[in-house]
Amino acid sequence: MPFAPEAAAFLAFGWLVVFGLIVFVAYKWTKRRKQGAS
Amino acid sequence: MVGVPILAVPRREHWATKVGLILAMAGNAIGLGNFIRFPAKAAAYGGGAYLIPYFIALFLLGIPIMFVEWVLGRYGGAHGHGHLAPMLYIASKKRLSPKSAAWFAIIGGAVAFVAGIMINGYYTNIIGWMAFYAFSSLRGAFAGLKTADDAIGYFKSFLTNPAYNFSTWLISLFIIAFIVSRGIRRGIEIAAKIMMPILFLEGIILVILSLTLGAPVKPEWTSIKGFEWLWTPKLAKLGDPSAFIEGAGQIFFTLSIGIAGIIPNYASYLRREDDIPLSALTTTALNEFAEVVMGASIAIPLAYAFGGPELMAQVEAGMSGFILSVSALPPLFGKLGGVGALAGFLWFSLLWFAGVTSAIAIVNVITAIFEEDFNIKRNIGAWITFALIFFAGVFVNIEGAMRTEQLTDYLDLADFYAGSLLLLVVALVEVIAVLWLWGADDSYEEMHRGAFMTVPKWYWRIVAGIITPIYLIILLIWFIITGSPTAPARPDNIFGWIAVAMLVIMFILGLIINRMALYRRYGKEIIGGV
């Protein structure tokens, strides 16, 4: 797929920040749930 | 723990579930701006590079103000308050005398009140437009639109037709007020649990469609090329301070921070030991997914497939996301036949859901004033709010019916002041109340009651306490200097002047209502000065 490298880099940057935030909150909720269960 | 004396705190509703709370908060945040404003601003201010000022604003402005509003709201709710004035009062009287705290709170509350009424006045109109467009798509009305000019003509003919314009607005406003009249658990929470999954599902279907559409108009105008065009960084644009101002402005709109105290209102239905930091961050994450991932993947790629680089040049030059949505997308949907009719319905109904879940929050915060401080039952208070918003919004309709030259002078002026300037004022007042008057240490301690994660103390003290207010003051000054000479700031016709009058009337009404509300609960200590 023709996709300019600089466009791909900024797309990756944007999505990395957003999905990073999602993974972070998911990790915290999971950790909390495990603590609650134990 | 530093507390305030609790005077006969009325029983308040609470969110039934954490999922309900987070979906309602996300619904509040995710609005039309995520899908039509963000991609247009990104296109105009640096493409992929726009994310640099945007994310800087998210971490220095958006997330700190989210925390401020959540902690102010939960603390206020614990003292029986669901709207801003009494929340500001109990937070600021720690450092101010009761009289000074009362004035600070009344003015802050009045600014939030005028912003809430005026924003919902025009915002519910736009929601009505989206309802009309969703059903127009289903009945194949876009098939006859061949060019962007056809589509603009179609929009103008709708706007000048009171039968359609008025009825779609009134029905949408009625649905919004009805949901609020049912209460938190039976109304807002249920609506969020139904509407938000639909919104995300529609968004994901549209992203897939948008990125796999190909080139229905010209072989070289593929939608994926449009996607690439949007993300291609124009780093030179970062040399323009406007990119940073616009990035910060977008963070305000997208997170619904500073808007009429709606986040504090929703947070007021938390229990005192409910988590704040992780829930607020989860809401932010959902909103960012809806904006950066979904919002950037629909309108621009589709518009590129319709109008190619020439249309994108207009977007880069500042064409609004809304105009893009009503000028480029309907003809494209019309060209795609049955799939296009369905895609058009999905797109405009997504915008309708996004708008409704945000407008509900504004109706609820005004309703809370009547319910909690004037002992008016919720199901009556919601309809009083309906009437106020009707009064503030009907001029958008009348202006369309009167066929003025611009058609939207009332809306533009209300949006400039209530939907932009006053958000910054409300946010600044909240940050000052929580970080400076309540105090960074006490508010930090309050925020961490029942918290599922710890916010670094330096982030609260330095970022939220110092950088955020400085950032807000710079934004305010910049906005006043650069915005004042522009067309939306000035009344150009009778409807512009009506908008000015309405802003003044609603502000005075806000002062009266908030003063009465505050004195009913805290009159003795304010007058006594103790």
Coordinates of C-alpha atoms in Angstrom, one line a residue:
Chain A
M1 CA 0.0 0.0 0.0
P2 CA 1.5 3.3 -1.0
F3 CA 1.7 5.3 2.2
A4 CA 4.3 8.0 2.7
P5 CA 6.7 7.1 5.6
E6 CA 6.3 10.4 7.4
A7 CA 2.5 10.0 7.3
A8 CA 2.9 6.5 8.6
A9 CA 5.2 7.7 11.4
F10 CA 2.7 10.3 12.6
L11 CA -0.2 7.9 12.3
A12 CA 1.8 5.5 14.4
F13 CA 2.6 8.2 16.9
G14 CA -1.0 9.2 17.3
W15 CA -2.4 5.7 17.6
L16 CA 0.5 4.7 19.9
V17 CA -0.4 7.5 22.4
V18 CA -4.1 6.7 22.3
F19 CA -3.8 2.9 22.5
G20 CA -1.0 3.3 25.1
L21 CA -3.5 5.3 27.2
I22 CA -6.1 2.6 26.7
V23 CA -3.7 -0.2 27.6
F24 CA -2.6 1.7 30.7
V25 CA -6.2 2.2 32.0
A26 CA -7.0 -1.4 31.1
Y27 CA -4.0 -2.6 33.1
K28 CA -4.9 -0.5 36.1
W29 CA -8.5 -1.8 36.0
T30 CA -7.3 -5.4 35.8
K31 CA -4.9 -4.9 38.6
R32 CA -7.6 -3.3 40.7
R33 CA -10.0 -6.2 40.0
K34 CA -7.3 -8.8 41.0
Q35 CA -6.6 -6.9 44.2
G36 CA -10.4 -6.8 44.9
A37 CA -10.7 -10.5 44.3
S38 CA -7.8 -11.5 46.6
Chain B
M1 CA -9.3 15.6 56.1
V2 CA -10.4 19.2 55.8
G3 CA -14.2 19.3 55.6
V4 CA -17.0 21.8 55.6
P5 CA -20.0 21.8 57.9
I6 CA -22.7 19.8 56.2
L7 CA -26.1 21.5 56.4
A8 CA -29.0 19.1 55.9
V9 CA -27.5 17.4 52.9
P10 CA -30.4 16.2 50.7
R11 CA -30.3 12.6 49.5
R12 CA -29.0 12.4 46.0
E13 CA -29.0 9.7 43.3
H14 CA -25.9 7.8 42.5
W15 CA -24.7 6.0 39.4
A16 CA -25.9 2.4 39.5
T17 CA -22.7 0.9 37.9
K18 CA -19.2 2.0 37.0
V19 CA -19.8 1.1 33.4
G20 CA -22.8 3.3 33.3
L21 CA -20.8 6.2 34.9
I22 CA -17.9 5.9 32.4
L23 CA -20.2 5.5 29.4
A24 CA -22.2 8.6 30.5
M25 CA -19.0 10.6 31.1
A26 CA -17.7 9.4 27.7
G27 CA -21.0 10.2 26.1
N28 CA -20.8 13.7 27.6
A29 CA -17.3 14.1 26.2
I30 CA -17.7 12.5 22.8
G31 CA -19.6 14.9 20.7
L32 CA -19.8 16.3 17.2
G33 CA -16.4 17.8 17.6
N34 CA -14.7 14.4 17.7
F35 CA -15.9 13.5 14.3
I36 CA -16.2 16.8 12.4
R37 CA -14.1 19.4 14.2
F38 CA -11.0 17.4 15.0
P39 CA -10.2 16.2 11.5
A40 CA -10.8 19.6 10.0
K41 CA -8.5 21.3 12.6
A42 CA -5.8 18.7 12.1
A43 CA -6.0 19.2 8.3
A44 CA -5.7 23.0 8.7
Y45 CA -3.0 23.0 11.4
G46 CA -0.3 20.7 10.4
G47 CA -1.8 17.3 9.5
G48 CA -0.1 14.6 11.5
A49 CA 2.1 17.2 13.1
Y50 CA -1.0 18.8 14.7
L51 CA -0.9 15.9 17.2
I52 CA 2.2 17.5 18.8
P53 CA 0.4 20.7 20.1
Y54 CA -2.8 18.6 20.6
F55 CA -1.2 16.0 22.9
I56 CA 0.8 18.7 24.7
A57 CA -2.6 20.4 25.5
L58 CA -4.1 17.0 26.5
F59 CA -1.5 16.4 29.2
L60 CA -1.0 20.0 30.4
L61 CA -4.6 21.2 30.1
G62 CA -7.1 18.4 29.4
I63 CA -6.3 15.8 31.9
P64 CA -5.5 18.2 34.8
I65 CA -8.9 20.0 34.3
M66 CA -10.6 16.7 34.0
F67 CA -9.2 15.8 37.5
V68 CA -10.2 19.2 38.8
E69 CA -13.8 18.9 37.6
W70 CA -14.2 15.4 38.9
V71 CA -12.8 16.2 42.4
L72 CA -14.9 19.4 42.6
G73 CA -18.0 17.5 41.5
R74 CA -17.7 14.6 43.9
Y75 CA -16.9 16.9 46.8
G76 CA -19.8 19.1 45.9
G77 CA -22.1 16.0 45.5
A78 CA -21.1 14.9 49.0
H79 CA -22.5 18.2 50.3
G80 CA -25.7 17.9 48.3
H81 CA -24.7 20.0 45.3
G82 CA -24.9 19.2 41.6
H83 CA -24.1 22.5 40.0
L84 CA -21.1 24.8 40.0
A85 CA -21.9 27.8 42.2
P86 CA -22.2 26.0 45.6
M87 CA -19.3 23.7 44.6
L88 CA -17.1 26.7 44.0
Y89 CA -18.3 28.2 47.2
I90 CA -17.5 25.3 49.5
A91 CA -14.1 24.9 47.8
S92 CA -13.1 28.6 47.8
K93 CA -14.3 29.6 51.3
K94 CA -11.2 27.7 52.7
R95 CA -9.1 30.7 51.8
L96 CA -11.7 33.5 51.1
S97 CA -14.2 35.1 53.5
P98 CA -17.7 33.7 53.1
K99 CA -18.9 36.9 51.3
S100 CA -16.0 36.9 48.8
A101 CA -16.4 33.1 48.3
A102 CA -20.1 33.6 47.6
W103 CA -19.5 36.3 45.0
F104 CA -16.7 34.3 43.3
A105 CA -19.1 31.3 43.2
I106 CA -22.2 33.2 42.1
I107 CA -20.3 34.8 39.2
G108 CA -18.6 31.5 38.2
G109 CA -22.0 29.8 38.4
A110 CA -23.7 32.5 36.3
V111 CA -21.0 32.2 33.6
A112 CA -21.5 28.4 33.6
F113 CA -25.3 28.9 33.5
V114 CA -25.3 31.3 30.5
A115 CA -22.8 29.0 28.7
G116 CA -25.0 26.0 29.3
I117 CA -28.2 27.5 28.1
M118 CA -26.8 29.2 25.1
I119 CA -24.6 26.3 24.0
N120 CA -27.6 23.9 24.2
G121 CA -29.8 26.4 22.4
Y122 CA -27.8 26.1 19.2
Y123 CA -26.2 22.7 19.8
T124 CA -29.6 21.0 20.0
N125 CA -30.5 22.7 16.7
I126 CA -27.4 21.2 15.1
I127 CA -28.5 17.8 16.6
G128 CA -31.8 18.3 14.9
W129 CA -30.1 18.9 11.6
M130 CA -28.2 15.6 12.0
A131 CA -31.5 13.8 12.6
F132 CA -32.9 15.3 9.4
Y133 CA -29.8 14.3 7.4
A134 CA -29.9 10.8 8.8
F135 CA -33.4 10.2 7.6
S136 CA -32.8 12.1 4.3
S137 CA -30.1 9.6 3.5
L138 CA -32.3 6.7 4.2
R139 CA -35.0 7.9 1.9
G140 CA -32.5 8.4 -0.9
A141 CA -32.6 12.2 -0.9
F142 CA -28.8 12.5 -1.5
A143 CA -29.0 10.7 -4.8
G144 CA -30.0 13.9 -6.6
L145 CA -27.0 15.8 -5.2
K146 CA -24.2 15.8 -7.7
T147 CA -21.9 18.6 -6.6
A148 CA -20.9 20.3 -3.4
D149 CA -22.9 23.3 -4.5
D150 CA -26.0 21.1 -4.8
A151 CA -25.4 19.9 -1.3
I152 CA -25.0 23.4 0.1
G153 CA -28.2 24.4 -1.7
Y154 CA -29.9 21.4 -0.1
F155 CA -28.7 22.4 3.4
K156 CA -29.9 26.0 2.8
S157 CA -33.3 24.8 1.6
F158 CA -33.6 22.7 4.8
L159 CA -32.5 25.6 7.0
T160 CA -35.0 27.9 5.5
N161 CA -37.8 25.4 5.8
P162 CA -39.3 25.8 9.3
A163 CA -41.4 22.6 8.9
Y164 CA -38.3 20.4 8.8
N165 CA -35.9 22.6 10.7
F166 CA -38.2 23.3 13.6
S167 CA -39.7 19.8 13.9
T168 CA -36.3 17.9 13.9
W169 CA -35.0 20.3 16.5
L170 CA -38.0 20.1 18.7
I171 CA -38.2 16.3 18.6
S172 CA -34.5 16.0 19.5
L173 CA -34.8 18.5 22.3
F174 CA -37.9 16.7 23.6
I175 CA -36.0 13.4 23.7
I176 CA -33.1 15.0 25.5
A177 CA -35.3 16.6 28.2
F178 CA -37.3 13.3 28.5
I179 CA -34.2 11.3 29.2
V180 CA -33.1 13.9 31.9
S181 CA -36.6 13.9 33.4
R182 CA -36.2 10.2 34.1
G183 CA -33.3 10.8 36.4
I184 CA -29.7 9.5 36.6
R185 CA -30.2 5.8 36.8
R186 CA -33.4 5.4 34.9
G187 CA -32.7 8.1 32.3
I188 CA -29.1 9.2 31.7
E189 CA -27.4 5.9 32.6
I190 CA -29.7 3.7 30.6
A191 CA -29.5 6.1 27.6
A192 CA -25.7 6.0 27.8
K193 CA -25.6 2.2 28.0
I194 CA -27.8 2.0 24.8
M195 CA -26.4 5.0 22.8
M196 CA -22.7 4.7 23.4
P197 CA -22.3 1.1 22.1
I198 CA -24.3 2.0 19.1
L199 CA -22.1 5.1 18.5
F200 CA -18.9 3.0 18.7
L201 CA -20.3 0.3 16.5
E202 CA -21.4 2.8 13.9
G203 CA -18.0 4.5 14.1
I204 CA -16.1 1.3 13.5
I205 CA -18.3 0.3 10.5
L206 CA -17.8 3.8 9.0
V207 CA -14.0 3.6 9.6
I208 CA -13.9 0.2 7.7
L209 CA -16.1 1.6 4.9
S210 CA -14.1 4.8 4.7
L211 CA -10.7 3.1 4.5
T212 CA -11.8 0.5 2.0
L213 CA -13.9 2.6 -0.2
G214 CA -11.5 2.9 -3.1
A215 CA -12.1 5.7 -5.7
P216 CA -15.8 6.0 -6.6
V217 CA -15.3 9.4 -8.3
K218 CA -11.9 9.6 -9.9
P219 CA -9.4 6.7 -10.0
E220 CA -6.6 8.7 -8.3
W221 CA -8.9 10.0 -5.5
T222 CA -8.8 7.0 -3.3
S223 CA -10.1 7.3 0.3
I224 CA -6.8 5.8 1.6
K225 CA -5.0 8.7 -0.2
G226 CA -7.1 11.1 1.8
F227 CA -6.2 9.2 5.0
E228 CA -2.5 9.5 4.0
W229 CA -3.0 13.2 3.1
L230 CA -4.5 13.9 6.6
W231 CA -1.6 12.2 8.4
T232 CA 1.2 13.7 6.3
P233 CA 2.9 16.2 8.6
K234 CA 3.3 19.8 7.6
L235 CA 5.9 20.7 10.2
A236 CA 6.2 24.3 9.1
K237 CA 2.7 24.9 10.5
L238 CA 4.0 24.3 14.0
G239 CA 5.9 27.6 13.7
D240 CA 2.5 29.3 13.8
P241 CA 1.3 29.8 17.4
S242 CA -2.3 29.3 16.2
A243 CA -1.5 25.6 15.9
F244 CA -0.9 25.5 19.6
I245 CA -4.0 27.6 20.4
E246 CA -6.2 25.5 18.1
G247 CA -4.8 22.3 19.6
A248 CA -5.7 23.5 23.1
G249 CA -9.1 24.7 21.9
Q250 CA -9.8 21.3 20.5
I251 CA -8.9 19.6 23.8
F252 CA -11.5 21.8 25.5
F253 CA -14.3 20.9 23.0
T254 CA -13.5 17.3 22.9
L255 CA -13.3 16.6 26.6
S256 CA -16.2 18.9 27.4
I257 CA -14.1 20.6 30.0
G258 CA -15.2 24.0 31.2
I259 CA -18.6 23.6 29.6
A260 CA -21.3 24.8 32.1
G261 CA -19.9 22.5 34.9
I262 CA -21.3 19.4 33.3
I263 CA -18.4 17.1 34.4
P264 CA -18.7 18.3 38.0
N265 CA -22.4 17.7 37.7
Y266 CA -22.0 14.1 36.6
A267 CA -19.2 13.6 39.1
S268 CA -21.5 14.8 41.9
Y269 CA -23.5 11.5 41.5
L270 CA -20.4 9.6 42.6
R271 CA -20.3 8.2 46.1
R272 CA -17.6 9.8 48.3
E273 CA -15.4 6.7 48.2
D274 CA -15.7 6.1 44.4
D275 CA -12.6 6.3 42.4
I276 CA -11.7 9.5 40.5
P277 CA -8.3 9.3 38.8
L278 CA -8.7 6.0 36.9
S279 CA -12.3 6.7 36.0
A280 CA -11.4 10.1 34.6
L281 CA -8.5 8.8 32.7
T282 CA -10.7 6.0 31.3
T283 CA -13.2 8.5 30.0
T284 CA -10.3 10.5 28.5
A285 CA -9.0 7.3 26.8
L286 CA -12.4 6.5 25.3
N287 CA -12.8 10.0 24.0
E288 CA -9.3 10.0 22.4
F289 CA -10.1 6.7 20.7
A290 CA -13.3 8.3 19.3
E291 CA -11.4 11.3 18.2
V292 CA -7.9 10.4 17.0
V293 CA -8.7 6.9 15.8
M294 CA -12.3 7.1 14.6
G295 CA -12.7 10.8 14.0
A296 CA -9.6 11.1 11.8
S297 CA -10.5 8.0 9.8
I298 CA -14.0 8.9 8.4
A299 CA -14.8 12.5 7.2
I300 CA -11.5 13.4 5.5
P301 CA -10.9 10.1 3.7
L302 CA -14.5 10.2 2.4
A303 CA -14.3 13.8 1.5
Y304 CA -11.0 13.2 -0.4
A305 CA -12.7 10.4 -2.4
F306 CA -15.3 13.0 -3.4
G307 CA -13.3 16.1 -4.0
G308 CA -9.6 15.1 -4.1
P309 CA -6.8 17.5 -3.5
E310 CA -8.7 20.6 -4.5
L311 CA -11.3 20.1 -1.8
M312 CA -8.5 19.3 0.7
A313 CA -6.9 22.6 -0.2
Q314 CA -10.1 24.3 0.9
V315 CA -10.1 22.3 4.2
E316 CA -6.4 23.2 4.7
A317 CA -7.4 26.9 4.2
G318 CA -9.9 26.7 7.0
M319 CA -13.2 25.2 5.7
S320 CA -15.1 24.1 8.8
G321 CA -15.7 20.4 9.5
F322 CA -19.4 21.0 9.6
I323 CA -19.5 22.6 6.1
L324 CA -17.3 19.7 4.8
S325 CA -19.8 17.3 6.3
V326 CA -22.8 18.8 4.7
S327 CA -21.2 19.7 1.3
A328 CA -18.9 16.8 0.4
L329 CA -20.4 13.8 2.1
P330 CA -24.0 13.8 1.0
P331 CA -23.2 13.8 -2.7
L332 CA -20.7 11.0 -2.1
F333 CA -23.3 9.0 -0.2
G334 CA -25.7 9.7 -3.0
K335 CA -23.3 8.4 -5.6
L336 CA -22.8 5.1 -3.7
G337 CA -26.5 4.0 -4.1
G338 CA -28.0 1.8 -1.4
V339 CA -24.7 1.4 0.5
G340 CA -24.3 5.1 0.4
A341 CA -27.8 5.6 1.8
L342 CA -27.0 3.3 4.7
A343 CA -23.5 4.9 5.2
G344 CA -25.1 8.3 5.3
F345 CA -27.6 7.2 7.8
L346 CA -24.8 5.7 10.0
W347 CA -22.7 8.9 9.7
F348 CA -25.5 11.4 10.6
S349 CA -27.1 9.2 13.2
L350 CA -23.6 8.7 14.8
L351 CA -23.4 12.5 15.0
W352 CA -26.9 12.7 16.4
F353 CA -26.0 10.2 19.1
A354 CA -22.8 12.0 19.8
G355 CA -24.7 15.3 20.2
V356 CA -27.5 13.9 22.2
T357 CA -25.3 12.3 24.8
S358 CA -23.5 15.6 25.3
A359 CA -26.6 17.8 25.3
I360 CA -28.2 15.6 28.0
A361 CA -25.4 16.5 30.4
I362 CA -26.0 20.2 29.9
V363 CA -29.8 19.8 30.5
N364 CA -29.0 17.8 33.6
V365 CA -26.8 20.4 35.2
I366 CA -29.4 23.1 34.8
T367 CA -32.1 20.7 36.0
A368 CA -30.0 20.0 39.1
I369 CA -30.2 23.7 40.1
F370 CA -34.0 23.5 40.2
E371 CA -34.2 20.1 41.7
E372 CA -31.7 20.6 44.5
D373 CA -31.9 24.2 45.4
F374 CA -35.5 25.1 44.7
N375 CA -37.2 21.8 45.6
I376 CA -38.7 21.4 42.2
K377 CA -39.3 17.8 41.2
R378 CA -36.8 16.6 38.5
N379 CA -39.5 15.8 36.0
I380 CA -40.7 19.4 36.2
G381 CA -37.2 20.9 36.4
A382 CA -36.2 19.1 33.2
W383 CA -39.1 20.7 31.4
I384 CA -38.3 24.2 32.8
T385 CA -34.8 23.7 31.4
F386 CA -36.4 22.5 28.2
A387 CA -38.3 25.8 28.0
L388 CA -35.2 27.9 28.8
I389 CA -33.2 26.1 26.1
F390 CA -36.1 26.5 23.7
F391 CA -36.1 30.2 24.3
A392 CA -32.4 30.4 23.7
G393 CA -32.4 28.2 20.7
V394 CA -35.6 29.2 18.8
F395 CA -33.8 32.2 17.2
V396 CA -31.5 29.8 15.3
N397 CA -34.7 28.4 13.7
I398 CA -36.3 31.8 13.2
E399 CA -33.2 33.2 11.5
G400 CA -33.3 30.3 9.1
A401 CA -36.9 30.8 8.4
M402 CA -36.4 34.6 7.9
R403 CA -33.7 33.8 5.3
T404 CA -31.0 36.2 6.5
E405 CA -27.9 36.6 4.4
Q406 CA -25.7 34.5 6.6
L407 CA -28.5 32.3 8.1
T408 CA -26.4 31.6 11.2
D409 CA -25.5 34.9 12.7
Y410 CA -27.2 34.1 16.0
L411 CA -25.6 30.7 16.2
D412 CA -22.1 32.0 15.3
L413 CA -22.2 34.7 17.9
A414 CA -23.5 32.4 20.6
D415 CA -20.9 29.9 19.7
F416 CA -18.1 32.5 19.8
Y417 CA -18.9 33.7 23.3
A418 CA -20.8 30.8 25.1
G419 CA -19.2 28.0 23.2
S420 CA -15.6 29.2 23.2
L421 CA -14.7 32.2 25.4
L422 CA -16.8 31.2 28.4
L423 CA -15.4 27.7 28.5
L424 CA -12.0 29.1 29.2
V425 CA -13.4 31.4 32.0
V426 CA -15.2 28.5 33.7
A427 CA -12.2 26.3 33.6
L428 CA -9.9 29.0 35.0
V429 CA -12.4 29.7 37.8
E430 CA -12.5 25.9 38.6
V431 CA -8.7 25.6 38.6
I432 CA -8.3 28.6 40.9
A433 CA -11.0 27.3 43.2
V434 CA -9.6 23.8 43.6
L435 CA -5.9 24.3 43.4
W436 CA -5.4 27.7 44.9
L437 CA -8.3 28.4 47.2
W438 CA -9.2 24.9 48.4
G439 CA -5.5 24.1 48.2
A440 CA -3.3 21.7 46.2
D441 CA -2.7 19.4 49.2
D442 CA -6.3 19.2 50.5
S443 CA -7.7 18.7 47.0
Y444 CA -5.1 16.1 46.2
E445 CA -6.0 14.2 49.4
E446 CA -9.7 14.5 48.5
M447 CA -9.1 13.2 44.9
H448 CA -7.4 10.1 46.3
R449 CA -10.2 9.0 48.6
G450 CA -11.1 5.6 47.2
A451 CA -8.7 6.1 44.2
F452 CA -7.7 3.1 42.1
M453 CA -4.5 4.8 41.1
T454 CA -2.2 7.5 42.3
V455 CA -1.7 10.7 40.4
P456 CA 1.9 11.9 40.9
K457 CA 1.9 14.8 43.3
W458 CA 4.2 16.9 41.1
Y459 CA 1.6 16.6 38.3
W460 CA -1.1 18.0 40.6
R461 CA 1.0 20.7 42.2
I462 CA 3.1 21.9 39.2
V463 CA 1.1 21.0 36.1
A464 CA -2.5 21.4 37.4
G465 CA -1.6 24.2 39.9
I466 CA 0.7 26.3 37.9
I467 CA 1.1 25.4 34.2
T468 CA -2.6 24.8 33.6
P469 CA -3.8 28.2 34.8
I470 CA -1.0 30.0 33.0
Y471 CA -1.9 28.1 29.8
L472 CA -5.5 29.1 30.3
I473 CA -4.7 32.8 30.8
I474 CA -2.5 32.8 27.6
L475 CA -5.4 31.1 25.8
L476 CA -7.9 33.7 27.1
I477 CA -5.7 36.6 26.1
W478 CA -5.0 35.1 22.7
F479 CA -8.6 34.3 22.1
I480 CA -9.8 37.8 22.9
I481 CA -7.1 39.5 20.8
T482 CA -7.4 37.3 17.7
G483 CA -11.1 36.5 18.0
S484 CA -12.6 39.9 18.7
P485 CA -12.0 41.4 15.2
T486 CA -13.5 38.3 13.5
A487 CA -17.0 38.1 12.1
P488 CA -18.6 35.7 14.6
A489 CA -17.6 38.1 17.5
R490 CA -19.6 41.0 16.1
P491 CA -23.4 41.2 15.6
D492 CA -24.0 41.8 11.9
N493 CA -27.8 41.8 11.9
I494 CA -30.7 41.8 14.2
F495 CA -30.1 38.1 15.1
G496 CA -26.6 38.9 16.2
W497 CA -28.0 41.6 18.5
I498 CA -30.6 39.2 19.8
A499 CA -27.8 36.8 20.6
V500 CA -26.0 39.5 22.5
A501 CA -29.2 40.4 24.4
M502 CA -29.8 36.7 25.1
L503 CA -26.3 36.3 26.5
V504 CA -26.9 39.3 28.8
I505 CA -30.4 38.1 29.9
M506 CA -29.2 34.6 30.7
F507 CA -26.2 35.9 32.6
I508 CA -28.4 38.1 34.8
L509 CA -30.8 35.2 35.2
G510 CA -27.8 33.0 36.1
L511 CA -26.7 35.6 38.7
I512 CA -30.2 35.7 40.3
I513 CA -30.7 31.9 40.3
N514 CA -27.3 31.1 41.6
R515 CA -27.5 33.8 44.3
M516 CA -30.8 32.5 45.5
A517 CA -29.6 28.9 45.4
L518 CA -26.4 29.7 47.4
Y519 CA -28.2 31.9 50.0
R520 CA -30.9 29.2 50.6
R521 CA -28.2 26.8 51.7
Y522 CA -25.4 29.1 53.1
G523 CA -27.2 32.4 53.7
K524 CA -26.6 32.4 57.4
E525 CA -22.8 31.9 57.2
I526 CA -22.5 34.3 54.2
I527 CA -24.4 37.1 56.0
G528 CA -22.8 36.3 59.3
G529 CA -19.4 36.1 57.7
V530 CA -18.3 33.1 59.8

